[in-house]
Amino acid sequence: MGGIRVVARIRPQQNSELEKDCIVSATGPDGDANSQPTVVRIPSFKNENEAFSFQFSSVYDQASTQQAIFDNEITPTIKHLFNGFDVTIFAYGVTGTGKTHTMRGGKSLAERGIIPRLLSSTYRRCRKIEKDSAGATSVGITLSYYEIYNDKVFDLLEAPEKRTMSGLHLRDNGGKTVVVGLTERPCESLKEFEKIYDEANVNRSTSATKLNAHSSRSHAILCFKVTMTTGDDVRVSTASAIDLAGSEDNRRTDNGKERLVESASINKSLFVLAKCVEAISQNQARIPYRESKMTRILSLGQNNGLTVMILNLAPSRSYHLDTISSLNFANRTKKIEIRELENEPITKGCSRAVPTSTGASMQRQPLRPLASTIHNTAMGTKASSKQEDKPAKMFSVYADRPRNPSMVPRDTTKRSSPLKRPSEAGPSAFNRPAKRRSPDRGHGEPSRAMSKEAIEDMIEKKVTDLLATRAMDHASAAPVPEISEEVQRRLELLEKKIDGHDDEREQGLTFLLMAKQHAARGENKSALRMFLLARDYFPDNAKLASKIERLQRKLQDQRRTGQGSAEPDKRMTNEESRRPDEKVMYSDDNNNNTRVRHDDRCANDDEYRAGLEGSSEDGYDSADSFRYRTKKAKGGKQAAANRIRREEDTGCPDSPRTKQLLSIINSREVERIRLLQGVGKKRAEAMVEALCGGEEGDGSCQVVVSSLAQLGNVRGISFKTVEKMRSGLVVS
């Protein structure tokens, strides 16, 4: 049994961090600065005078190099890898502490991380083993690289466009978690590995945050298998290098919408990892490995190999709480005990001999036969002896009347079950079971043969009874009464009306309604056109034909008298032509979502009156969605114009407010006009410009406004604005 080796590394300070904010230090076990540091010291968050100490296997300060960490911590594991042990190396820490730099490193030779150095040492040892064995041992390396992004597994050796939305699935195989469908590529040299590794890192999910310009948004797992073949023995060992994404505080990283989703997934997986470590340290029965795919793959405490954890720490005070949390997690992790078991070699060649069904020494237990099988076997053995004694076949008719039970003898002999295995093996050991006799056949009287005539009579009787039964069944069914054509037609019309399929009739009603509306507005030509379109849907309607003839005569009379050109077919949209005492009637048009106005001047029209009052007497149905009702005219611009015109038509002299308003307007002073109610500086300038422009646009300001109606007709001034300006004046 061995524990997880935990190594702490303190990253150097960044340019934006101050030296006085450095609170994490590495010291020796007794505070000796000359010995190898194994203790991390950090002050308490609540009390600066109190310090916490955490002891690990090794601690590397800010001046440590990539080569020193690899030589002291990773190089000893390579020997165990070639001895058949599995090796797992993973980096842990919050975001911005240098995990990816520790595992991957930079491009220069001195800045290379653990993964490139591990593969380089592995290839050198492969060549050494092959050279020392004089070719008797061959070593092959197979590479696979994948990431866990938003709790989904994606293959980094494939292009991103080939990914599926659900990712790859995990399965358990012999106590180990495997990724189904993962790509494995053989690598023959370090140069080939570097090419594949660089291309795969481009596919990894990275993004910039406030704390890290190249933050990893996923957990990356690099696995390479070392296969050593010596003769018929094959030994396979696996090394896994895991670069975990760091936990994030969204208040400090200032993440957006997409980054928040990634951060939630990362924090959840790391939280499940902490739960697993806590459950292992407390010896709980259930460890929640399956709550996250990352913990299921990492499987701390379940993998039978060497595990090295590299704890990355930030020295700055801004990471104080995160650093203490990481140190507590690492302190619990180092107490986990794992079994360091060597992988068993696999022997190639002939497999274990499998016994065949032939051979003299083959002892095989006979199968348990069923009752039918026993019966057939016993019958087969005696078939030849009974061939001559077999009687001729004859017809046997079983009577429907019940037999006397006393005539049927009962078999009182006890028979053994045919499914019970006898003491002796083999088919010959089974005795033939007694044949069960039919209850319909008695031994008291012999079976009598029937004559040909009796058989024919019986068949004829059965057929007659069957035909009579069928005839009675057909006769019991009540005949369906026939429906007349008129009733059938009405039913079809009713079904169409219920189902809403009477589209042609609805279209005809729409044309009729539009014709009535045109006629109410005095648009006789349009009304005639709509009536003609409706005639196609109601060809036999006499009232519709009379309306069409009446409209045609009316239009011909107008053309003769010359009024056809004087009466344009237009809508009455000018409210000034309507008298104040006129009533307005509106009708809702559901098809066009418009409201049509009918003046009382059209009330004398016989066609319109007939359409309103006699609609129920027409030969066609009226649409229920069209209703005629009266509405009061709303107060607006036209209402204001009508009030001003009625006031001037009375002939009364102008009021003091009106005189004062006209005086201010005719002064052409912007400062005075802008003080009026509802008028600002821009509107005042526009009014002065409109008044000075004149009708000829010569720029003269000789136009004098003498009435409110004239003022309301000026460009940019409405009658409603005139009323508002006049009502806002105060006359002393």
XYZ file of C-alpha atoms in Angstrom:
732
model
C 0.000 0.000 0.000
C 1.184 3.499 -0.811
C -0.190 6.983 -0.718
C -0.564 9.732 -3.273
C 2.584 11.796 -3.603
C 1.657 15.497 -3.361
C 4.095 18.093 -4.660
C 3.450 21.826 -4.183
C 4.770 24.461 -6.559
C 4.554 28.236 -6.020
C 4.477 30.172 -9.270
C 6.504 33.366 -9.727
C 4.829 36.735 -9.230
C 3.390 38.493 -12.243
C 4.208 42.011 -13.327
C 0.898 43.343 -12.008
C 1.473 41.850 -8.530
C 3.412 43.680 -5.812
C 6.187 42.055 -3.816
C 4.662 43.159 -0.526
C 1.516 41.149 -1.324
C 3.468 37.849 -1.369
C 2.088 35.780 1.521
C 3.002 32.167 0.573
C 6.457 30.827 1.390
C 8.294 27.481 1.239
C 10.512 26.346 4.117
C 12.196 23.248 5.447
C 10.634 20.877 7.980
C 12.218 22.744 10.925
C 12.397 26.162 9.341
C 15.820 25.403 7.852
C 16.286 27.427 4.686
C 19.191 25.260 3.392
C 17.312 21.945 3.333
C 14.816 20.818 0.706
C 11.518 22.710 1.328
C 8.635 20.486 2.320
C 6.359 22.945 4.178
C 4.113 25.669 2.820
C 3.387 28.555 5.198
C 0.538 31.015 4.772
C -0.963 33.498 7.269
C -4.517 33.172 8.503
C -7.140 35.139 6.650
C -8.648 36.497 9.865
C -5.460 37.005 11.892
C -2.222 37.991 10.168
C -0.151 37.008 13.226
C -1.316 33.415 12.987
C 0.199 31.224 10.255
C -0.822 27.851 8.835
C 1.729 25.170 7.887
C 1.101 22.372 5.387
C 3.683 19.614 4.881
C 3.960 17.740 1.587
C 6.416 15.405 -0.117
C 8.202 18.307 -1.780
C 7.670 22.049 -2.134
C 9.140 24.185 -4.924
C 9.383 27.937 -4.544
C 9.145 30.657 -7.169
C 12.747 30.142 -8.356
C 12.277 26.457 -9.209
C 12.695 25.312 -12.815
C 10.825 22.833 -15.002
C 13.896 20.576 -15.197
C 14.256 20.381 -11.405
C 10.642 19.368 -10.869
C 10.808 16.718 -13.597
C 14.113 15.212 -12.439
C 13.062 14.962 -8.782
C 9.412 13.962 -9.086
C 8.631 12.429 -12.499
C 11.820 10.625 -13.522
C 11.502 7.913 -10.795
C 8.054 6.967 -12.121
C 9.421 6.059 -15.573
C 11.208 3.021 -14.126
C 7.925 1.827 -12.581
C 6.124 2.426 -15.895
C 8.396 -0.046 -17.694
C 8.043 -2.512 -14.819
C 4.320 -2.816 -15.528
C 2.826 -0.200 -13.198
C 0.292 2.442 -14.252
C 1.277 6.050 -13.604
C -1.079 9.019 -13.115
C 0.152 12.620 -12.918
C -2.318 15.485 -12.525
C -2.029 19.222 -11.801
C -4.488 20.886 -9.398
C -5.072 24.520 -8.467
C -7.231 27.563 -9.002
C -7.251 29.456 -12.288
C -4.132 31.465 -13.049
C -1.683 29.419 -10.929
C 0.325 27.850 -13.799
C -1.106 24.324 -14.168
C -0.957 24.285 -17.965
C 2.556 25.761 -17.873
C 3.653 22.966 -15.535
C 2.144 20.192 -17.651
C 2.605 21.519 -21.188
C 5.212 24.261 -20.815
C 6.550 26.585 -23.485
C 8.228 26.144 -26.836
C 11.804 26.638 -25.688
C 13.866 23.704 -24.449
C 14.164 25.061 -20.904
C 10.436 25.826 -20.614
C 9.180 22.435 -21.729
C 6.623 20.950 -19.354
C 6.197 17.557 -17.765
C 4.364 15.940 -20.726
C 7.035 16.593 -23.402
C 9.838 15.645 -20.996
C 8.003 12.468 -19.959
C 7.593 11.331 -23.577
C 11.199 12.213 -24.367
C 12.490 10.100 -21.462
C 10.119 7.280 -22.420
C 11.424 7.143 -25.992
C 15.044 7.157 -24.771
C 14.330 4.274 -22.427
C 12.549 2.363 -25.226
C 15.609 2.597 -27.457
C 17.850 1.553 -24.564
C 15.738 -1.534 -23.792
C 15.663 -2.585 -27.451
C 19.433 -2.080 -27.712
C 20.244 -3.979 -24.520
C 18.028 -6.912 -25.508
C 19.563 -7.072 -28.987
C 16.127 -6.817 -30.595
C 14.522 -9.550 -28.467
C 12.246 -6.986 -26.812
C 10.247 -4.474 -28.821
C 8.503 -1.472 -27.285
C 5.558 0.392 -28.865
C 3.788 3.557 -27.741
C 0.144 4.381 -28.506
C -1.221 7.865 -27.858
C -4.755 9.127 -27.051
C -5.740 12.677 -26.065
C -9.186 13.932 -25.039
C -10.865 16.678 -22.993
C -13.862 16.972 -20.660
C -15.740 20.144 -21.660
C -19.024 20.941 -19.886
C -19.029 17.369 -18.523
C -18.841 15.925 -22.062
C -15.911 13.932 -23.430
C -14.470 15.040 -26.786
C -11.588 13.516 -28.743
C -8.810 16.070 -29.362
C -7.154 13.948 -32.042
C -10.171 14.504 -34.307
C -11.334 17.716 -35.946
C -13.982 19.704 -34.004
C -16.469 19.454 -36.895
C -16.550 15.667 -36.454
C -17.710 15.920 -32.858
C -21.190 14.962 -31.766
C -23.282 17.026 -29.392
C -23.376 14.295 -26.731
C -19.653 13.498 -26.949
C -18.082 10.121 -26.209
C -19.419 7.691 -23.614
C -17.679 6.030 -20.669
C -17.748 2.317 -19.874
C -16.266 0.124 -17.123
C -13.877 -2.599 -18.219
C -12.205 -4.769 -15.625
C -12.329 -2.128 -12.890
C -11.027 0.611 -15.198
C -12.971 3.368 -16.920
C -12.539 3.457 -20.697
C -13.765 5.949 -23.292
C -15.772 4.321 -26.075
C -14.734 5.357 -29.583
C -11.527 7.126 -28.534
C -8.841 7.487 -31.193
C -5.498 5.796 -30.476
C -2.519 6.679 -32.671
C 0.823 4.883 -32.608
C 3.842 7.200 -32.219
C 7.216 5.962 -33.347
C 9.328 8.978 -32.401
C 9.362 12.114 -30.280
C 9.122 14.320 -33.366
C 5.917 12.589 -34.445
C 4.502 13.011 -30.939
C 5.232 16.741 -30.880
C 3.449 17.194 -34.193
C 0.336 15.304 -33.036
C 0.398 17.015 -29.622
C 0.569 20.537 -31.077
C -2.284 19.851 -33.509
C -4.439 18.425 -30.722
C -3.835 21.400 -28.423
C -5.321 23.672 -31.071
C -8.611 21.772 -30.695
C -8.692 22.225 -26.917
C -11.200 24.720 -25.497
C -9.412 27.817 -24.178
C -10.565 31.387 -23.624
C -9.495 34.635 -21.991
C -10.757 35.734 -18.585
C -9.946 38.649 -16.326
C -7.414 36.552 -14.383
C -5.879 34.543 -17.230
C -5.463 35.467 -20.890
C -5.249 31.772 -21.927
C -7.519 30.068 -19.431
C -8.250 26.373 -19.949
C -12.001 25.765 -20.178
C -11.759 21.972 -19.985
C -9.911 19.125 -18.292
C -7.328 17.633 -20.691
C -6.207 13.981 -20.341
C -3.231 12.609 -22.290
C -2.820 8.819 -22.148
C -0.061 6.760 -23.747
C 0.277 3.008 -23.546
C 3.671 1.350 -23.406
C 3.548 -2.162 -24.872
C 6.622 -4.349 -24.274
C 6.790 -7.574 -26.243
C 9.361 -10.227 -25.372
C 8.758 -13.434 -27.228
C 5.259 -14.557 -26.287
C 4.959 -12.264 -23.254
C 3.251 -8.884 -23.707
C 3.193 -6.323 -20.898
C 1.016 -3.210 -21.205
C 1.235 -0.221 -18.859
C -0.489 3.166 -19.114
C 0.677 6.660 -18.167
C -1.904 9.455 -17.793
C -1.040 13.143 -17.625
C -4.047 15.257 -16.611
C -4.242 19.042 -16.798
C -7.267 19.982 -14.691
C -9.059 23.266 -15.270
C -8.881 25.620 -12.306
C -11.763 26.586 -10.080
C -13.048 30.101 -10.705
C -14.671 32.855 -8.693
C -16.983 34.550 -11.191
C -16.917 37.764 -9.162
C -13.206 38.083 -9.950
C -13.042 36.560 -13.440
C -15.908 38.772 -14.755
C -17.189 35.927 -16.941
C -19.897 36.410 -19.541
C -22.797 34.127 -20.411
C -20.838 31.359 -22.145
C -17.944 31.558 -19.704
C -20.392 31.252 -16.803
C -21.671 27.925 -18.152
C -18.113 26.634 -18.514
C -17.170 27.884 -15.057
C -20.197 26.173 -13.484
C -19.247 22.858 -15.112
C -15.604 23.164 -13.975
C -16.500 24.076 -10.400
C -19.025 21.245 -10.214
C -16.487 18.597 -11.277
C -13.880 19.929 -8.827
C -16.491 19.981 -6.066
C -17.313 16.319 -6.768
C -13.566 15.574 -6.647
C -13.409 17.196 -3.211
C -16.410 15.110 -2.108
C -14.672 11.927 -3.271
C -11.516 12.804 -1.345
C -13.559 13.619 1.747
C -15.479 10.328 1.482
C -12.237 8.337 1.092
C -10.594 10.060 4.067
C -13.637 9.284 6.257
C -13.825 5.645 5.055
C -17.382 6.033 3.830
C -19.101 3.112 2.118
C -20.172 5.123 -0.923
C -17.757 7.315 -2.869
C -19.492 9.540 -5.473
C -17.179 8.866 -8.416
C -20.037 8.716 -10.928
C -21.384 12.184 -10.176
C -18.841 13.646 -12.599
C -17.019 12.243 -15.606
C -13.731 13.755 -14.454
C -13.803 11.947 -11.094
C -14.893 8.746 -12.818
C -11.842 8.857 -15.100
C -9.397 9.992 -12.386
C -10.701 7.402 -9.842
C -8.527 8.449 -6.910
C -8.020 5.514 -4.566
C -9.245 2.949 -7.100
C -6.428 2.925 -9.626
C -3.736 0.367 -8.906
C -0.634 2.395 -9.714
C 1.508 5.372 -8.828
C -0.212 8.755 -8.494
C 1.549 12.122 -8.336
C -0.379 15.323 -7.632
C 1.215 18.674 -8.448
C -0.413 21.452 -6.422
C -0.008 24.833 -8.098
C -0.214 27.871 -5.805
C -0.276 31.635 -6.359
C 1.790 33.736 -3.899
C -0.354 36.879 -4.134
C -2.714 38.085 -1.399
C -5.594 38.279 -3.899
C -5.620 34.438 -3.987
C -5.581 34.100 -0.190
C -8.828 32.178 0.334
C -8.386 30.078 -2.821
C -4.852 29.125 -1.754
C -5.997 27.992 1.702
C -8.777 25.931 0.103
C -6.314 24.250 -2.283
C -3.904 23.484 0.572
C -6.682 21.857 2.602
C -7.697 19.734 -0.381
C -4.111 18.601 -0.980
C -3.658 17.832 2.720
C -6.628 15.434 2.580
C -5.512 13.945 -0.741
C -2.073 12.890 0.523
C -3.738 10.642 3.108
C -5.435 8.491 0.460
C -3.872 5.020 0.277
C -3.737 3.189 -3.035
C -2.616 -0.288 -4.031
C 0.454 -0.317 -6.248
C -0.154 -3.474 -8.270
C 1.859 -4.590 -11.242
C -0.016 -5.376 -14.455
C 0.078 -9.072 -15.299
C 1.831 -9.949 -18.548
C -0.216 -11.425 -21.359
C 1.116 -14.585 -22.976
C 0.751 -14.906 -26.713
C 0.594 -18.161 -28.633
C -1.686 -21.196 -28.322
C -4.478 -20.772 -25.911
C -5.619 -23.408 -23.404
C -6.876 -26.616 -25.051
C -10.619 -26.781 -25.276
C -12.150 -30.292 -25.042
C -13.987 -31.407 -28.133
C -17.089 -33.556 -28.459
C -15.108 -36.482 -29.907
C -12.714 -38.770 -28.147
C -12.819 -41.931 -26.150
C -12.048 -40.253 -22.823
C -14.896 -37.754 -23.154
C -17.372 -38.237 -20.299
C -20.545 -36.352 -20.946
C -23.653 -36.277 -18.803
C -26.786 -37.058 -20.803
C -29.441 -34.412 -21.221
C -32.676 -34.669 -19.315
C -35.375 -35.754 -21.819
C -38.934 -34.524 -21.790
C -41.978 -36.833 -21.617
C -42.666 -36.568 -25.329
C -39.066 -37.460 -26.096
C -39.217 -40.537 -23.901
C -42.437 -41.603 -25.509
C -41.095 -41.177 -29.039
C -37.890 -43.034 -28.181
C -39.768 -45.962 -26.721
C -42.149 -46.050 -29.634
C -39.277 -45.998 -32.107
C -37.712 -49.089 -30.600
C -40.914 -51.118 -30.986
C -42.075 -49.772 -34.351
C -40.634 -52.647 -36.315
C -42.192 -55.319 -34.092
C -45.718 -53.841 -34.371
C -45.632 -53.217 -38.117
C -47.478 -56.472 -38.921
C -49.966 -56.288 -36.017
C -51.221 -52.751 -36.820
C -54.996 -52.850 -37.589
C -56.583 -51.108 -40.543
C -57.655 -47.467 -39.991
C -61.330 -46.673 -39.696
C -63.486 -43.671 -38.911
C -64.511 -43.217 -35.278
C -67.342 -40.899 -34.280
C -67.561 -39.714 -30.699
C -71.083 -39.214 -29.432
C -72.115 -35.933 -27.812
C -74.072 -37.647 -25.032
C -72.198 -38.158 -21.765
C -70.808 -41.555 -21.031
C -71.391 -43.440 -17.835
C -68.427 -42.799 -15.556
C -68.560 -46.371 -14.365
C -67.766 -47.545 -17.880
C -64.349 -45.829 -17.807
C -61.858 -47.747 -15.730
C -59.506 -45.751 -13.589
C -55.809 -46.289 -13.631
C -54.934 -46.810 -9.992
C -51.302 -47.711 -10.612
C -48.790 -45.076 -9.469
C -46.567 -43.857 -12.290
C -43.255 -42.122 -11.748
C -42.677 -38.699 -13.301
C -40.898 -38.897 -16.668
C -38.906 -35.719 -15.822
C -37.256 -37.270 -12.780
C -33.679 -38.339 -13.494
C -33.215 -42.094 -12.929
C -30.300 -43.592 -11.084
C -28.718 -44.916 -14.290
C -27.639 -42.606 -17.112
C -28.563 -43.310 -20.667
C -31.743 -43.531 -22.677
C -32.123 -47.274 -22.139
C -32.605 -46.817 -18.421
C -35.925 -45.041 -18.829
C -39.071 -47.157 -18.662
C -41.939 -46.336 -20.926
C -44.625 -44.533 -18.946
C -48.125 -45.911 -19.021
C -50.190 -44.362 -21.766
C -53.076 -42.268 -20.538
C -56.345 -43.588 -21.852
C -58.935 -41.366 -23.408
C -62.041 -40.886 -21.254
C -64.321 -41.143 -24.303
C -63.251 -44.642 -25.163
C -64.587 -47.376 -22.993
C -63.305 -50.878 -22.794
C -66.749 -52.251 -22.100
C -68.038 -52.087 -25.685
C -66.086 -52.405 -28.899
C -65.986 -49.558 -31.410
C -68.502 -50.021 -34.179
C -67.785 -49.071 -37.806
C -70.154 -46.620 -39.543
C -71.481 -47.158 -43.003
C -70.907 -44.734 -45.868
C -74.572 -43.667 -45.917
C -74.521 -42.801 -42.209
C -71.448 -40.645 -42.663
C -73.021 -38.749 -45.591
C -76.236 -38.155 -43.626
C -74.292 -36.817 -40.694
C -72.285 -34.425 -42.896
C -75.421 -33.184 -44.658
C -77.112 -32.513 -41.326
C -74.145 -30.548 -40.037
C -73.985 -28.422 -43.209
C -77.730 -27.726 -43.068
C -77.517 -26.579 -39.464
C -74.590 -24.322 -40.252
C -76.367 -22.672 -43.205
C -79.511 -22.149 -41.145
C -77.505 -20.475 -38.380
C -75.873 -18.086 -40.869
C -79.235 -17.231 -42.438
C -80.671 -16.360 -39.040
C -77.696 -14.118 -38.270
C -78.158 -12.177 -41.533
C -81.904 -11.906 -41.007
C -81.479 -10.470 -37.520
C -79.645 -7.442 -38.929
C -82.152 -4.587 -39.451
C -82.266 -3.209 -42.998
C -80.962 0.329 -43.435
C -83.710 2.645 -44.707
C -82.906 4.541 -47.868
C -82.472 8.323 -47.669
C -83.973 10.534 -50.305
C -81.775 12.759 -52.445
C -83.211 15.934 -50.920
C -82.421 14.822 -47.384
C -78.974 13.684 -48.460
C -78.294 17.071 -50.055
C -79.415 18.913 -46.941
C -77.239 16.709 -44.774
C -74.218 17.426 -46.949
C -74.893 21.178 -46.776
C -75.266 20.948 -43.019
C -71.999 19.023 -42.688
C -70.213 21.608 -44.816
C -71.604 24.417 -42.707
C -70.617 22.651 -39.468
C -67.135 21.764 -40.701
C -66.594 25.255 -42.113
C -66.049 24.030 -45.668
C -68.696 26.244 -47.303
C -66.013 28.548 -48.671
C -67.814 29.506 -51.887
C -70.901 30.756 -50.059
C -68.783 32.753 -47.619
C -66.914 34.330 -50.520
C -70.171 35.316 -52.146
C -71.437 36.874 -48.917
C -68.197 38.823 -48.662
C -68.721 40.295 -52.151
C -72.313 41.231 -51.246
C -71.234 43.022 -48.113
C -68.515 44.928 -49.970
C -71.077 45.938 -52.592
C -73.398 47.309 -49.900
C -70.563 49.284 -48.372
C -69.613 50.822 -51.747
C -73.258 51.688 -52.417
C -73.567 53.335 -49.012
C -70.627 55.603 -49.849
C -72.029 56.460 -53.268
C -69.463 54.409 -55.157
C -71.890 52.929 -57.636
C -69.302 51.597 -60.061
C -67.499 49.639 -57.338
C -70.815 48.446 -55.937
C -71.874 47.179 -59.366
C -68.577 45.379 -59.759
C -68.984 43.608 -56.384
C -72.609 42.659 -57.191
C -71.470 41.121 -60.475
C -68.829 39.064 -58.672
C -71.422 37.899 -56.134
C -73.818 36.855 -58.917
C -71.520 33.939 -59.791
C -72.141 32.494 -56.328
C -75.918 33.229 -56.254
C -77.001 32.821 -59.904
C -80.714 32.216 -59.144
C -81.262 35.113 -56.740
C -83.906 37.428 -58.213
C -83.342 40.231 -55.725
C -79.633 40.348 -56.550
C -80.430 40.529 -60.258
C -82.867 43.439 -59.672
C -80.200 45.343 -57.747
C -77.724 44.877 -60.568
C -80.250 46.150 -63.124
C -81.139 49.144 -60.941
C -77.453 50.073 -60.556
C -76.790 49.695 -64.269
C -79.729 52.009 -65.110
C -78.550 54.523 -62.569
C -75.056 54.608 -64.043
C -76.445 54.953 -67.574
C -78.587 57.933 -66.474
C -75.534 59.556 -64.905
C -73.531 59.153 -68.110
C -76.335 60.650 -70.189
C -76.696 63.723 -67.987
C -72.911 64.203 -67.795
C -72.747 63.493 -64.104
C -70.703 60.390 -64.558
C -67.493 62.413 -64.762
C -68.614 64.919 -62.182
C -69.308 62.150 -59.657
C -65.953 60.520 -59.005
C -65.944 57.152 -57.332
C -64.092 58.185 -54.200
C -64.443 57.935 -50.466
C -65.605 60.797 -48.290
C -62.538 61.413 -46.225
C -62.818 65.171 -45.722
C -64.686 65.887 -42.514
C -65.183 69.510 -43.565
C -67.840 68.470 -46.091
C -69.954 66.874 -43.397
C -72.456 68.893 -41.408
C -72.026 68.994 -37.624
C -75.437 67.434 -37.031
C -74.766 64.479 -39.286
C -74.586 61.074 -37.658
C -71.865 58.614 -38.574
C -72.439 54.879 -38.762
C -69.599 52.362 -38.829
C -69.464 48.781 -39.926
C -66.700 46.345 -39.020
C -65.085 44.528 -41.903
C -63.440 41.458 -40.449
C -61.739 40.449 -43.683
C -59.883 43.719 -44.242
C -59.751 44.915 -40.621
C -61.096 48.319 -41.678
C -63.948 50.462 -40.428
C -66.290 51.911 -43.044
C -68.276 55.112 -42.342
C -71.787 55.685 -43.641
C -73.241 59.195 -43.572
C -76.909 59.889 -43.115
C -76.920 61.405 -46.559
C -76.815 57.869 -47.895
C -79.743 56.816 -45.724
C -82.190 57.664 -48.488
C -80.586 55.148 -50.773
C -83.139 52.355 -51.232
C -80.450 49.764 -51.730
C -78.620 50.627 -48.541
C -81.868 50.804 -46.534
C -82.897 47.452 -47.952
C -79.495 46.059 -46.989
C -79.878 47.228 -43.392
C -83.549 46.550 -42.746
C -84.393 43.642 -45.042
C -81.234 41.599 -44.729
C -83.146 38.718 -43.143
C -85.519 38.576 -46.129
C -82.793 38.160 -48.759
C -82.348 34.939 -50.655
C -78.849 34.539 -49.206
C -77.461 34.430 -45.687
C -75.789 37.421 -44.111
C -72.483 37.045 -42.331
C -72.739 37.183 -38.576
C -69.343 38.798 -38.217
C -70.530 42.114 -39.771
C -72.498 44.387 -37.472
C -73.657 47.943 -38.096
C -73.624 50.315 -35.170
C -73.397 54.008 -34.516
C -70.445 55.621 -32.833
C -69.748 59.055 -31.598
C -67.142 61.039 -33.410
C -63.940 61.181 -31.420
C -62.365 64.517 -30.586
C -59.179 65.114 -32.578
C -57.686 67.368 -35.188
C -60.792 67.407 -37.377
C -63.013 68.080 -34.366
C -60.835 71.035 -33.402
C -61.046 72.386 -36.956
C -64.822 72.063 -36.929
C -65.099 73.943 -33.634
C -62.937 76.781 -34.908
C -64.907 77.037 -38.155
C -68.260 76.996 -36.340
C -67.016 79.742 -34.058
C -66.096 81.921 -37.037
C -69.365 81.135 -38.882
C -71.369 82.651 -36.027
C -70.051 86.136 -36.935
C -69.176 87.035 -33.358
C -66.164 89.349 -32.812
C -62.865 87.781 -31.790
C -62.327 87.132 -28.105
C -59.463 88.846 -26.187
C -57.493 85.604 -26.179
C -57.880 85.225 -29.912
C -56.740 88.824 -30.494
C -53.752 88.359 -28.194
C -52.781 85.082 -29.950
C -52.995 86.656 -33.415
C -50.948 89.608 -32.170
C -48.181 87.332 -30.928
C -48.175 85.284 -34.130
C -48.072 88.375 -36.380
C -45.154 89.826 -34.376
C -42.894 87.097 -35.899
C -40.800 87.092 -32.696
C -39.502 83.654 -31.844
C -38.991 84.481 -28.164
C -42.647 85.440 -27.737
C -44.041 82.570 -29.805
C -41.993 79.915 -27.979
C -43.664 80.931 -24.691
C -47.060 79.775 -25.965
C -48.442 76.496 -24.617
C -47.383 73.481 -26.668
C -44.777 75.455 -28.652
C -41.054 75.107 -28.203
C -38.100 76.831 -29.757
C -37.915 74.612 -32.843
C -41.656 74.818 -33.534
C -41.595 78.587 -33.062
C -38.784 78.922 -35.597
C -40.678 76.667 -38.027
C -43.845 78.788 -37.635
C -41.957 82.043 -38.301
C -40.254 80.476 -41.306
C -43.612 79.292 -42.687
C -45.203 82.713 -42.169
C -42.280 84.620 -43.702
C -42.076 82.281 -46.661
C -45.323 83.579 -48.155
C -47.156 81.859 -50.925
C -44.546 82.697 -53.536
C -41.557 81.821 -51.384
C -39.877 85.207 -51.884
C -38.892 85.482 -48.227
C -41.149 88.435 -47.412
C -42.927 88.624 -44.052
C -45.955 90.667 -45.162
C -48.505 87.880 -44.615
C -50.827 88.856 -41.756
C -52.851 86.146 -40.019
C -56.357 87.508 -39.443
C -58.240 84.464 -38.112
C -57.676 81.221 -36.307
C -58.819 79.233 -39.348
C -56.101 80.912 -41.433
C -53.578 80.164 -38.685
C -54.592 76.497 -38.625
C -53.954 76.189 -42.384
C -50.336 77.349 -42.033
C -47.819 74.605 -42.725
C -46.678 72.942 -39.510
C -49.592 74.273 -37.399
C -52.692 72.177 -36.714
C -56.045 73.321 -35.410
C -55.447 71.337 -32.242
C -52.222 73.290 -31.669
C -54.107 76.557 -32.253
C -56.667 75.632 -29.583
C -53.886 74.655 -27.157
C -52.040 77.954 -27.722
C -55.202 79.982 -27.209
C -56.272 78.122 -24.067
C -52.842 78.674 -22.499
C -53.031 82.489 -22.727
C -53.911 84.509 -19.647
C -55.771 87.778 -20.352
C -55.402 90.489 -17.714
